[in-house]
mmCIF file of C-alpha atoms in Angstrom:
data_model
loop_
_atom_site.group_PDB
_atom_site.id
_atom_site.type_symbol
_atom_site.label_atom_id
_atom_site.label_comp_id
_atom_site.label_asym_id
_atom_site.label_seq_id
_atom_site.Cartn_x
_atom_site.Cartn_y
_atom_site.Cartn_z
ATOM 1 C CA UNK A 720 93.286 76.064 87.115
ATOM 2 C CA UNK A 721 93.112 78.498 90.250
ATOM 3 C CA UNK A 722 96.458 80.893 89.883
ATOM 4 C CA UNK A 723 97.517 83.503 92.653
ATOM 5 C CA UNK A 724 98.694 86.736 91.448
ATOM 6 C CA UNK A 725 101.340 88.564 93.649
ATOM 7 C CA UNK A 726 102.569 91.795 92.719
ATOM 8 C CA UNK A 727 103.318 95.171 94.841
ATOM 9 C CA UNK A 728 99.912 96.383 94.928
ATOM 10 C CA UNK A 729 98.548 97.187 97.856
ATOM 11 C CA UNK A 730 95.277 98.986 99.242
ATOM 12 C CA UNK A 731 95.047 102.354 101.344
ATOM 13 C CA UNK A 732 92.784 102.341 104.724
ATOM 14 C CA UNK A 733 91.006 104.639 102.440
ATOM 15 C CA UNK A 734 90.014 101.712 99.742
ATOM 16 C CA UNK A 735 92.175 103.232 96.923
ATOM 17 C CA UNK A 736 95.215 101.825 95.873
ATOM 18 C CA UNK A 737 98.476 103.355 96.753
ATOM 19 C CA UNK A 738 100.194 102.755 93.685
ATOM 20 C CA UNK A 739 98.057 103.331 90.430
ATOM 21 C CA UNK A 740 100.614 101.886 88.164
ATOM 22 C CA UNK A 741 100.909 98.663 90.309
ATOM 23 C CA UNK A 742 97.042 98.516 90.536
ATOM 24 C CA UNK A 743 97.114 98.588 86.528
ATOM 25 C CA UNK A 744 99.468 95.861 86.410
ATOM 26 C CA UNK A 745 97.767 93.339 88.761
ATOM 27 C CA UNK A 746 94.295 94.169 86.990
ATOM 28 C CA UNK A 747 95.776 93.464 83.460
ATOM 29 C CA UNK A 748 97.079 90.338 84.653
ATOM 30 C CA UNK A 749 94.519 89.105 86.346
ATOM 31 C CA UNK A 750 92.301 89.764 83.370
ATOM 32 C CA UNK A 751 94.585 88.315 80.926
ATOM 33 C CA UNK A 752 94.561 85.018 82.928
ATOM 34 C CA UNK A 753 91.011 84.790 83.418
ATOM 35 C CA UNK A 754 90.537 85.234 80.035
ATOM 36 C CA UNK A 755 92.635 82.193 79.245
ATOM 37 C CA UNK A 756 90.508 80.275 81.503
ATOM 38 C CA UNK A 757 92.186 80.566 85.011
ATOM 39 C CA UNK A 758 90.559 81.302 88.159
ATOM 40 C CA UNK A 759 92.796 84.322 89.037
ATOM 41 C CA UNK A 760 93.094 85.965 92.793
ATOM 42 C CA UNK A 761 95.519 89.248 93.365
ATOM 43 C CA UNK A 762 96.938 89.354 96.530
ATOM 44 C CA UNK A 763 96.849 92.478 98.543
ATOM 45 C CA UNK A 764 98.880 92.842 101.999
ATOM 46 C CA UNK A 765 96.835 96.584 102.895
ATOM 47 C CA UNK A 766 93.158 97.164 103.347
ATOM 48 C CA UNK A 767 90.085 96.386 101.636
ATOM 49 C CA UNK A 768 89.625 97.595 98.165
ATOM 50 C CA UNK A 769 86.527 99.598 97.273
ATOM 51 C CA UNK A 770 84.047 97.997 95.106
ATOM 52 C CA UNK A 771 84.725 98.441 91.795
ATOM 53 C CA UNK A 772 88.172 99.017 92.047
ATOM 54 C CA UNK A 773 89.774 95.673 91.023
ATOM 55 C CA UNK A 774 89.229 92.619 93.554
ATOM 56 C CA UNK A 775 92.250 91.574 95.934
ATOM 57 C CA UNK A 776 92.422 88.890 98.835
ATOM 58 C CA UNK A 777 93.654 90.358 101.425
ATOM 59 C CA UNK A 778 96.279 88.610 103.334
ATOM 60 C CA UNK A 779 98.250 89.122 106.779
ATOM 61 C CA UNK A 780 101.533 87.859 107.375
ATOM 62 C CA UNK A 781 103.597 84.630 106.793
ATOM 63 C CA UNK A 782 100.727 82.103 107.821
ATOM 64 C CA UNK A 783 98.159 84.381 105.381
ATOM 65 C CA UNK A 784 100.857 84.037 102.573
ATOM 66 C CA UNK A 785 101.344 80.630 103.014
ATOM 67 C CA UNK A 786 97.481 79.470 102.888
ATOM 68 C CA UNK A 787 96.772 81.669 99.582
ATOM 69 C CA UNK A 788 100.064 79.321 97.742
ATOM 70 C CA UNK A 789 98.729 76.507 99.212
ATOM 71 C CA UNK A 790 95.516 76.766 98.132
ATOM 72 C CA UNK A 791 96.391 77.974 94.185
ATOM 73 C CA UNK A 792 97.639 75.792 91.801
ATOM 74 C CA UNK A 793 100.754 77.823 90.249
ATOM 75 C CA UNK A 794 101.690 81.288 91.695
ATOM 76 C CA UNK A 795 102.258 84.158 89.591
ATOM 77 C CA UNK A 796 104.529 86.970 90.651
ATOM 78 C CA UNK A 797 104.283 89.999 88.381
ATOM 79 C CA UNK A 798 104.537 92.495 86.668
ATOM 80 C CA UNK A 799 106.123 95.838 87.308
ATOM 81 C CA UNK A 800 109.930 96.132 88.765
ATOM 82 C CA UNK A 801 109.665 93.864 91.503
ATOM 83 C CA UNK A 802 113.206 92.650 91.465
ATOM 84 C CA UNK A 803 114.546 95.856 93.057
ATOM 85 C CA UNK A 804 115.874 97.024 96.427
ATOM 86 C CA UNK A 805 113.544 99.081 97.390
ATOM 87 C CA UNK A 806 114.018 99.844 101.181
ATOM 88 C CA UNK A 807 117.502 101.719 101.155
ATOM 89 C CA UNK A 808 119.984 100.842 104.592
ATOM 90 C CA UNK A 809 117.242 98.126 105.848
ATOM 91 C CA UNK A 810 116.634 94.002 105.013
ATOM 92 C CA UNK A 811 113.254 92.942 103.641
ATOM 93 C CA UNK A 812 110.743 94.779 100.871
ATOM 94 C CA UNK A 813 110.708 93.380 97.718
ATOM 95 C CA UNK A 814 113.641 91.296 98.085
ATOM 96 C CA UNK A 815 112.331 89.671 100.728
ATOM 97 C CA UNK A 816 108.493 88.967 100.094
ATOM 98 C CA UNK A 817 109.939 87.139 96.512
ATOM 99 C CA UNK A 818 112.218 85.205 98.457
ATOM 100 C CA UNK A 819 109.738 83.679 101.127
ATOM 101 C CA UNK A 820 107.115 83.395 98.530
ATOM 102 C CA UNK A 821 109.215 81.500 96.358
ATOM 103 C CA UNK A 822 110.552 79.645 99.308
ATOM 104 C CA UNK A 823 106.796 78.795 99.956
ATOM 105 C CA UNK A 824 106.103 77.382 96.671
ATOM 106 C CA UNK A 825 108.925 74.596 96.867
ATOM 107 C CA UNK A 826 107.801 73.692 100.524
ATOM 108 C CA UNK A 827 104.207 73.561 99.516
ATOM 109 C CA UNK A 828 105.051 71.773 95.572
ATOM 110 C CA UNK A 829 103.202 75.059 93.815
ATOM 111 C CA UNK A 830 104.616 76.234 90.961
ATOM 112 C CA UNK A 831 106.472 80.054 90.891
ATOM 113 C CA UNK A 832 106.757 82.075 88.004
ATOM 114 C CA UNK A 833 107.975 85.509 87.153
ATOM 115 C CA UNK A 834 105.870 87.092 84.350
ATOM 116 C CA UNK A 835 107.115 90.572 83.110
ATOM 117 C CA UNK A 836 108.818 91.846 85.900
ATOM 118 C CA UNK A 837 111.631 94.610 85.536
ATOM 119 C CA UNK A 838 114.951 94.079 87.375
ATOM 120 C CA UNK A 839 117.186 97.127 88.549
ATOM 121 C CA UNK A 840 120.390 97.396 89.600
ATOM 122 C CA UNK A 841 120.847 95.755 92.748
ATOM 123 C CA UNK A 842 124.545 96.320 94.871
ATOM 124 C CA UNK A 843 123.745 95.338 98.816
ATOM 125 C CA UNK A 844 124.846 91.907 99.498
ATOM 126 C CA UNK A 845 121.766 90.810 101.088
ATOM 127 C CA UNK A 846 119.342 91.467 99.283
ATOM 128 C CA UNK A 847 120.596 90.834 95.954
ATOM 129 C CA UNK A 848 121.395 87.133 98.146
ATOM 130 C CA UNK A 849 117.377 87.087 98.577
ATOM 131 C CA UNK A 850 116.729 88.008 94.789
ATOM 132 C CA UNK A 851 119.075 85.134 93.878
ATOM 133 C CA UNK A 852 117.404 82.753 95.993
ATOM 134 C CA UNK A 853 113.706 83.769 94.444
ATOM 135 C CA UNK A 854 114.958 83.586 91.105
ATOM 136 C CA UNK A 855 116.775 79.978 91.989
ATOM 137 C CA UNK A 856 115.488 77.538 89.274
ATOM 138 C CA UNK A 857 112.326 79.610 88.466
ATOM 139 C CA UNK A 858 110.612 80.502 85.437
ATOM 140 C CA UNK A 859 110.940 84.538 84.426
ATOM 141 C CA UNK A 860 109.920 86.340 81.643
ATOM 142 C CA UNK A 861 111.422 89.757 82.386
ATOM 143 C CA UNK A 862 109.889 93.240 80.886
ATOM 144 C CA UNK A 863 112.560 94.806 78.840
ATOM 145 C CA UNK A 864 116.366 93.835 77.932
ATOM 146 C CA UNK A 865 118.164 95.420 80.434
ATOM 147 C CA UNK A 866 116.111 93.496 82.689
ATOM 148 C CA UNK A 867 116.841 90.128 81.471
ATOM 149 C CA UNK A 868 121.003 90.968 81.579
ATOM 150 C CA UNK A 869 120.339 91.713 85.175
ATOM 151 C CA UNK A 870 118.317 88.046 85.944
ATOM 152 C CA UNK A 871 120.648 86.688 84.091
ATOM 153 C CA UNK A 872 123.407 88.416 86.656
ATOM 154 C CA UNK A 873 121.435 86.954 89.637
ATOM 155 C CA UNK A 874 122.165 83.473 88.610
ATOM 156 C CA UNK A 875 118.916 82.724 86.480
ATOM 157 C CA UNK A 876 120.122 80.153 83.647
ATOM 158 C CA UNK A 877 119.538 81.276 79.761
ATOM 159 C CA UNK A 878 116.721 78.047 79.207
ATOM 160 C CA UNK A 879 114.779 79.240 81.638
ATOM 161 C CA UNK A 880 114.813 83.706 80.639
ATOM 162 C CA UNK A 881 112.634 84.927 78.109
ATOM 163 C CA UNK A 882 112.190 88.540 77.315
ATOM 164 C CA UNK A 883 108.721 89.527 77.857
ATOM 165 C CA UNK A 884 107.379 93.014 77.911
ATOM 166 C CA UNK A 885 105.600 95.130 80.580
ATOM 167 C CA UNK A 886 102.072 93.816 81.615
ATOM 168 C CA UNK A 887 100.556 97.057 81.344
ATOM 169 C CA UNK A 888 100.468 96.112 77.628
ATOM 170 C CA UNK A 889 98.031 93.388 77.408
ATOM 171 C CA UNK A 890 95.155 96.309 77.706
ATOM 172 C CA UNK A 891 96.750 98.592 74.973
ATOM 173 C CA UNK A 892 93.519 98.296 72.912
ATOM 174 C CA UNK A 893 91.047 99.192 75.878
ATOM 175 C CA UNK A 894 93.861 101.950 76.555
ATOM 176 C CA UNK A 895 93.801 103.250 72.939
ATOM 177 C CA UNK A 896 90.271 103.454 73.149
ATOM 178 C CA UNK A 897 90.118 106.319 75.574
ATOM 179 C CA UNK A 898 92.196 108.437 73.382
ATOM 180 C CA UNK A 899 90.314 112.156 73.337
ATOM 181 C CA UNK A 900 87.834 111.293 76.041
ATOM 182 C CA UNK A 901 88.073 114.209 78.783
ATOM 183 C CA UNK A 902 87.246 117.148 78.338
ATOM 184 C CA UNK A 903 89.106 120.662 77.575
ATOM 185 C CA UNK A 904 92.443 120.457 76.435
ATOM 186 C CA UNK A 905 94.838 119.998 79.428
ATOM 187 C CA UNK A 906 98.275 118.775 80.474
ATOM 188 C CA UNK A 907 98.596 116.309 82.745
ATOM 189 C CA UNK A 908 102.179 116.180 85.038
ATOM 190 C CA UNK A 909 102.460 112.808 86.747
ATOM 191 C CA UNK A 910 105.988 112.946 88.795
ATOM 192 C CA UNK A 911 107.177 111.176 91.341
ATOM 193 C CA UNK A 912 107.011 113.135 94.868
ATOM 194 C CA UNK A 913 111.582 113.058 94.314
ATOM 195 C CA UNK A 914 110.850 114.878 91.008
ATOM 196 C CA UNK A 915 107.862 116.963 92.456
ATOM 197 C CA UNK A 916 110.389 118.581 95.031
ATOM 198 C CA UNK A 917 112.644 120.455 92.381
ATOM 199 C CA UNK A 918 108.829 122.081 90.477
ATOM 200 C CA UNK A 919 109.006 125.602 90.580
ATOM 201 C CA UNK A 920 105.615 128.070 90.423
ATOM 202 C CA UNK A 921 107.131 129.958 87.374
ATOM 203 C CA UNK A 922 107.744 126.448 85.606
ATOM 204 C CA UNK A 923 104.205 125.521 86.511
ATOM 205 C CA UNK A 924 102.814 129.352 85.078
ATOM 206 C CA UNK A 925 104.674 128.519 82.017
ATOM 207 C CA UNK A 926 103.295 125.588 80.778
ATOM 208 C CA UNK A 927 99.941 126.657 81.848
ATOM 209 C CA UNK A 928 100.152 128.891 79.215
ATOM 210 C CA UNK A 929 101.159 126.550 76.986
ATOM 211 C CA UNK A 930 99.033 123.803 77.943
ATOM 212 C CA UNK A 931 95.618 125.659 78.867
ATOM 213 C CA UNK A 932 95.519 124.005 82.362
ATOM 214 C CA UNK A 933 97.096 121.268 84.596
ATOM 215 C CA UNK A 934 96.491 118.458 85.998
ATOM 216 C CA UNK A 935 98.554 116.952 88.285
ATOM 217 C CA UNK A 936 97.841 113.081 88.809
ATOM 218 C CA UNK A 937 98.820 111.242 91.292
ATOM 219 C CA UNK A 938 100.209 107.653 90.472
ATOM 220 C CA UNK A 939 101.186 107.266 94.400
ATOM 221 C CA UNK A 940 98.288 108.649 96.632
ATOM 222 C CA UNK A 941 99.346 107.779 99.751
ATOM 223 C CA UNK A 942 98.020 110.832 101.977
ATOM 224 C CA UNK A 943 101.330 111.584 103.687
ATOM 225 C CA UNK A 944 103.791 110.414 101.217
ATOM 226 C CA UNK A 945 101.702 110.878 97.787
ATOM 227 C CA UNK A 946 103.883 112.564 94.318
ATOM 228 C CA UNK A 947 102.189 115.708 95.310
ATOM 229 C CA UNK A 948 103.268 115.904 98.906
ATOM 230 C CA UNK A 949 106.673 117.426 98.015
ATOM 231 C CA UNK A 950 105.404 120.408 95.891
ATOM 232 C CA UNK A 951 105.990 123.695 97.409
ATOM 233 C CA UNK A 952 102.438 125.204 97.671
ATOM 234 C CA UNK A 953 103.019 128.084 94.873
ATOM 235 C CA UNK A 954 103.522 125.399 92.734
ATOM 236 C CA UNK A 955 100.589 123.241 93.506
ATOM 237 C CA UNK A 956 98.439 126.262 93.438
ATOM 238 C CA UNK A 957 99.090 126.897 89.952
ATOM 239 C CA UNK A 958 97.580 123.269 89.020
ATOM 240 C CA UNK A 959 93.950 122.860 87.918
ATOM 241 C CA UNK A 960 93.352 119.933 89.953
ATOM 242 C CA UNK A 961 95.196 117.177 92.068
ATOM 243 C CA UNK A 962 94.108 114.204 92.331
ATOM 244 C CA UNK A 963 93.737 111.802 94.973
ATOM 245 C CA UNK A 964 91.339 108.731 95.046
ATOM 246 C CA UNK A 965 91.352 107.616 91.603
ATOM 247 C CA UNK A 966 90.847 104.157 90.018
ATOM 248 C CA UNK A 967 93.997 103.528 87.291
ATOM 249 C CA UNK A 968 90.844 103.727 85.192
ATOM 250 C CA UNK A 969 90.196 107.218 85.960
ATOM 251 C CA UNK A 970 93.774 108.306 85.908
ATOM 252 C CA UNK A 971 93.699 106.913 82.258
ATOM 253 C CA UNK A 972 90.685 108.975 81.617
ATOM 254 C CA UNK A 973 92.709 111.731 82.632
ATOM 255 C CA UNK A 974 96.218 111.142 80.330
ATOM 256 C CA UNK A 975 94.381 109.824 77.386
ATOM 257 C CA UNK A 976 92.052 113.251 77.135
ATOM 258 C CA UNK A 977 95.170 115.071 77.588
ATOM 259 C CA UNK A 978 97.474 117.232 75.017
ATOM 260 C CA UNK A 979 100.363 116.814 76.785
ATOM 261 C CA UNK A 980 101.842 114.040 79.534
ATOM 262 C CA UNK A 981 104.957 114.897 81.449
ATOM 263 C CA UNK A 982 105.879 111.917 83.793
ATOM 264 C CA UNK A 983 108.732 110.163 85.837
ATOM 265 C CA UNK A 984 105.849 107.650 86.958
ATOM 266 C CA UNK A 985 106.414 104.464 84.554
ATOM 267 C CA UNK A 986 102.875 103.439 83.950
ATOM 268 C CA UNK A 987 101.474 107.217 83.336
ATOM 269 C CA UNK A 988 103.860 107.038 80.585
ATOM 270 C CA UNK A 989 103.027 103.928 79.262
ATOM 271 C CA UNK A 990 99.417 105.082 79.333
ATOM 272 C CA UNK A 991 100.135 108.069 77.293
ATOM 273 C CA UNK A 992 101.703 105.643 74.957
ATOM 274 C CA UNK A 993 99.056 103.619 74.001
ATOM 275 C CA UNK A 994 96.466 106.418 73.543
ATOM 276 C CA UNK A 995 99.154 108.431 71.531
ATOM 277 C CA UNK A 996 98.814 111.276 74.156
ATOM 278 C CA UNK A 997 102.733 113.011 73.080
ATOM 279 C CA UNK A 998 104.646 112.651 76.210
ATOM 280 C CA UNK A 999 108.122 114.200 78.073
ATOM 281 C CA UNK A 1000 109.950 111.460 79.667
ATOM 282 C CA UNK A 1001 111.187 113.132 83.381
ATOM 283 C CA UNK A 1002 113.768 111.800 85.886
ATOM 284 C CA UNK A 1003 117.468 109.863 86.082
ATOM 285 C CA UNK A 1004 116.022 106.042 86.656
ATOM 286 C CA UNK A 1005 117.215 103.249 84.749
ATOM 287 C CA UNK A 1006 113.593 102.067 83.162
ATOM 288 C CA UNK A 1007 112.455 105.588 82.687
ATOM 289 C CA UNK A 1008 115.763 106.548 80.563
ATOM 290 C CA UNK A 1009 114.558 102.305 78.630
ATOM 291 C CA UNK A 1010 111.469 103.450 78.157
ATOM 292 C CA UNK A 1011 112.376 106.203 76.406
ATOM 293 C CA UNK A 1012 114.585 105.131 74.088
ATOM 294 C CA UNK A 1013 112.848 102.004 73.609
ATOM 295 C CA UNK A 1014 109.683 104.698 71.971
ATOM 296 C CA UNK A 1015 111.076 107.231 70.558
ATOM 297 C CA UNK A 1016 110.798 109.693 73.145
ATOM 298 C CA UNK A 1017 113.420 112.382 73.856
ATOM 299 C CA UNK A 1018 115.886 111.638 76.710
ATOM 300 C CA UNK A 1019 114.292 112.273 80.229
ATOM 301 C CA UNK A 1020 115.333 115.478 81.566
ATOM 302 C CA UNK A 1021 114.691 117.611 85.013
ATOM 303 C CA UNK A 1022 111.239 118.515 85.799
ATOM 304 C CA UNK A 1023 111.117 121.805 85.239
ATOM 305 C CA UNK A 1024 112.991 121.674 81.722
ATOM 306 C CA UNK A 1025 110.148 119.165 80.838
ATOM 307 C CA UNK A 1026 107.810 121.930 81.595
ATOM 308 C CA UNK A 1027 108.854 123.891 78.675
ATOM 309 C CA UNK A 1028 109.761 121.417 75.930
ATOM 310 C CA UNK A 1029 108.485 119.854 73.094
ATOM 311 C CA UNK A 1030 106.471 116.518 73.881
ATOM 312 C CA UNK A 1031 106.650 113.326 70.913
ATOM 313 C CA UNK A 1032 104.067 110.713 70.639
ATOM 314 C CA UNK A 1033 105.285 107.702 71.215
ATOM 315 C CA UNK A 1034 106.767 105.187 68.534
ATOM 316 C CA UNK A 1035 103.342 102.948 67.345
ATOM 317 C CA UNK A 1036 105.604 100.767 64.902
ATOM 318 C CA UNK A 1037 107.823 99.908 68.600
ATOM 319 C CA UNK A 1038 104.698 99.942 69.928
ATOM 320 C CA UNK A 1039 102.889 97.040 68.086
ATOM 321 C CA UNK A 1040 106.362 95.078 68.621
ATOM 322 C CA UNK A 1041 106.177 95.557 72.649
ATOM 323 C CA UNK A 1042 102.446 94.550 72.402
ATOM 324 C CA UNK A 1043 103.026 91.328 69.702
ATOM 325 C CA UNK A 1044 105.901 90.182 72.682
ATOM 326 C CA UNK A 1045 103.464 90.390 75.514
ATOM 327 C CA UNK A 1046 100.835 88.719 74.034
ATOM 328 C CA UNK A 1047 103.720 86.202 72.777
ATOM 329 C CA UNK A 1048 105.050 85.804 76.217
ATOM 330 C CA UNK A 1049 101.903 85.173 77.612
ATOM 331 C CA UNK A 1050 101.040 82.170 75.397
ATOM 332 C CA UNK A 1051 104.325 80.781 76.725
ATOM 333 C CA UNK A 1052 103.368 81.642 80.205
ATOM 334 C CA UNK A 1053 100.054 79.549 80.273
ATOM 335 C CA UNK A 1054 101.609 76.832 78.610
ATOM 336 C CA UNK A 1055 103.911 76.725 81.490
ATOM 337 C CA UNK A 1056 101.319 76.825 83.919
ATOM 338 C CA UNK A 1057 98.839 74.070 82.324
ATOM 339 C CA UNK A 1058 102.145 72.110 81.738
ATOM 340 C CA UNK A 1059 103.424 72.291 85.399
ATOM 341 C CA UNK A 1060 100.061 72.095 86.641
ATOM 342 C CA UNK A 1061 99.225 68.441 84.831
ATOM 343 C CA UNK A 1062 102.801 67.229 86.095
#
């Protein structure tokens, strides 16, 4: 069975990945699949990835889109919060790369499926229209609760909405492997460039001296637009290091030898998680503030408060759960797939 994974991960001109967390995702999909016997290809709509740094097809436009479907046998689009509007006053993004691809599958008779994807709040007309149409008569298995209300509020009918849980999850034992592997003891600050803005050089020299050194990691490396791009330059000064150019893999190198993970990026978190690095939950959006609660972690706060509290290690007990319903969901998900696949 050859299955296309689409998901928003993309690749710099560099050969990195612009989104870290996204790049995680796809990878731990695409391994999960191939492990269950699937010939698995990510699609990636940027440049060409470095070897060694997770395989993608690229593809260019409409006509590039609709050749990859064509060719696969089922289409999987997931995870991370794709079902978002993520361009502001303008049509397209997200909404509108779902809809087309999911038009694509019923013109070319390939199957569509949602597999742990996280669903925001969505007002504008249009493209909450476009998620509707995407979602029309397809298969989801969305990542957390709150998620599944809100595809369930864009028309997707109870039989076919199961509640999954984040992809990310489906390496939690390579993850929790890692746990104590780099170095000297160091925090590790992984906001997103919104959050880096308000970081103040005295809030940095504090938890310096609490924490020994910083890191700051980069989850979106994008030269010109990366997390760390919106830190006044006191305040970058007084970090160890900043990264740019890192595999996921290295950036979990990072969190999992840390002491201390303070985050608004979703997937850093998660990472900290499941190697049981204690973590401070940063930030006002909707699946950071889940997240939290969901593991035990206090309620996300402003950056520079998070520089001076206490961290918690995540829940393992709601941990285990979140992993058992991943692994659960993906059972269902390849029976789907072999099922739709033979019909």
């Amino acid at each position: 069975m050859k299955l296309v994974v689409l998901s928003a991960d993309r690749t710099l001109a560099s050969g990195y990945a612009a989104n870290l967390g996204d790049s995680f995702l796809t990878d731990a999909l695409v391994q999960a699949l191939s492990e269950e016997g699937a010939t698995v290809e990510a699609v990636d709509f940027g440049g060409r990835r470095r070897e060694g740094y997770g395989a993608r097809r690229s593809v260019s436009g409409f006509s590039g889109l609709a050749r990859t479907i064509g060719s696969a046998d089922a289409v999987v689009i997931g995870g991370g919060t794709l079902l978002q509007d993520d361009v502001g006053g303008r049509v397209g993004g997200l909404p509108r790369l779902m809809a087309v691809t999911s038009l694509l599958g019923w013109l070319l008779r390939t199957p569509v499926v949602f597999f742990g994807v996280g669903c925001d709040p969505v007002h504008r007309r249009v493209p909450r229209s476009l998620l509707r149409a995407a979602l029309w008569r397809r298969r989801v298995w969305a990542r957390d609760e709150q998620s599944m209300q809100r595809c369930s509020g864009l028309g997707v009918a109870a039989a076919s909405l199961s509640l999954g849980s984040d992809v990310s999850l489906l390496l939690a034992d390579e993850i929790a492997a890692m746990r104590g592997g780099d170095g000297p003891n160091h925090g590790v600050v992984a906001l997103a460039k919104a959050d880096s803005e308000g970081l103040t050089h005295p809030a940095v020299l504090e938890a310096v001296a609490r924490w020994g050194s910083l890191v700051f990691v980069q989850m979106f490396q994008d030269e010109s637009v990366g997390d760390a791009s919106t830190l006044s330059r006191p305040a970058r000064n007084g970090f160890a290091r900043v990264t740019d150019g890192l595999s996921w893999r290295e950036a979990a190198a990072v969190v999992a030898g840390a002491d201390v993970v303070i985050a608004s990026r979703m997937h850093a978190l998660y990472l900290a998680l499941m190697a049981g690095t204690p973590a401070i939950p940063v930030g006002d959006l909707a699946k950071v503030r889940s997240f939290a609660r969901e593991f035990g972690l206090s309620e996300p706060m402003e950056a520079a408060d998070a520089m001076k509290s206490d961290p918690r290690v995540g829940d393992s007990a709601a941990l285990d759960v979140a992993v058992a319903r991943a692994c659960t969901a993906l059972r269902e998900l390849m029976d789907v797939l072999r099922s739709s696949v033979r019909s």
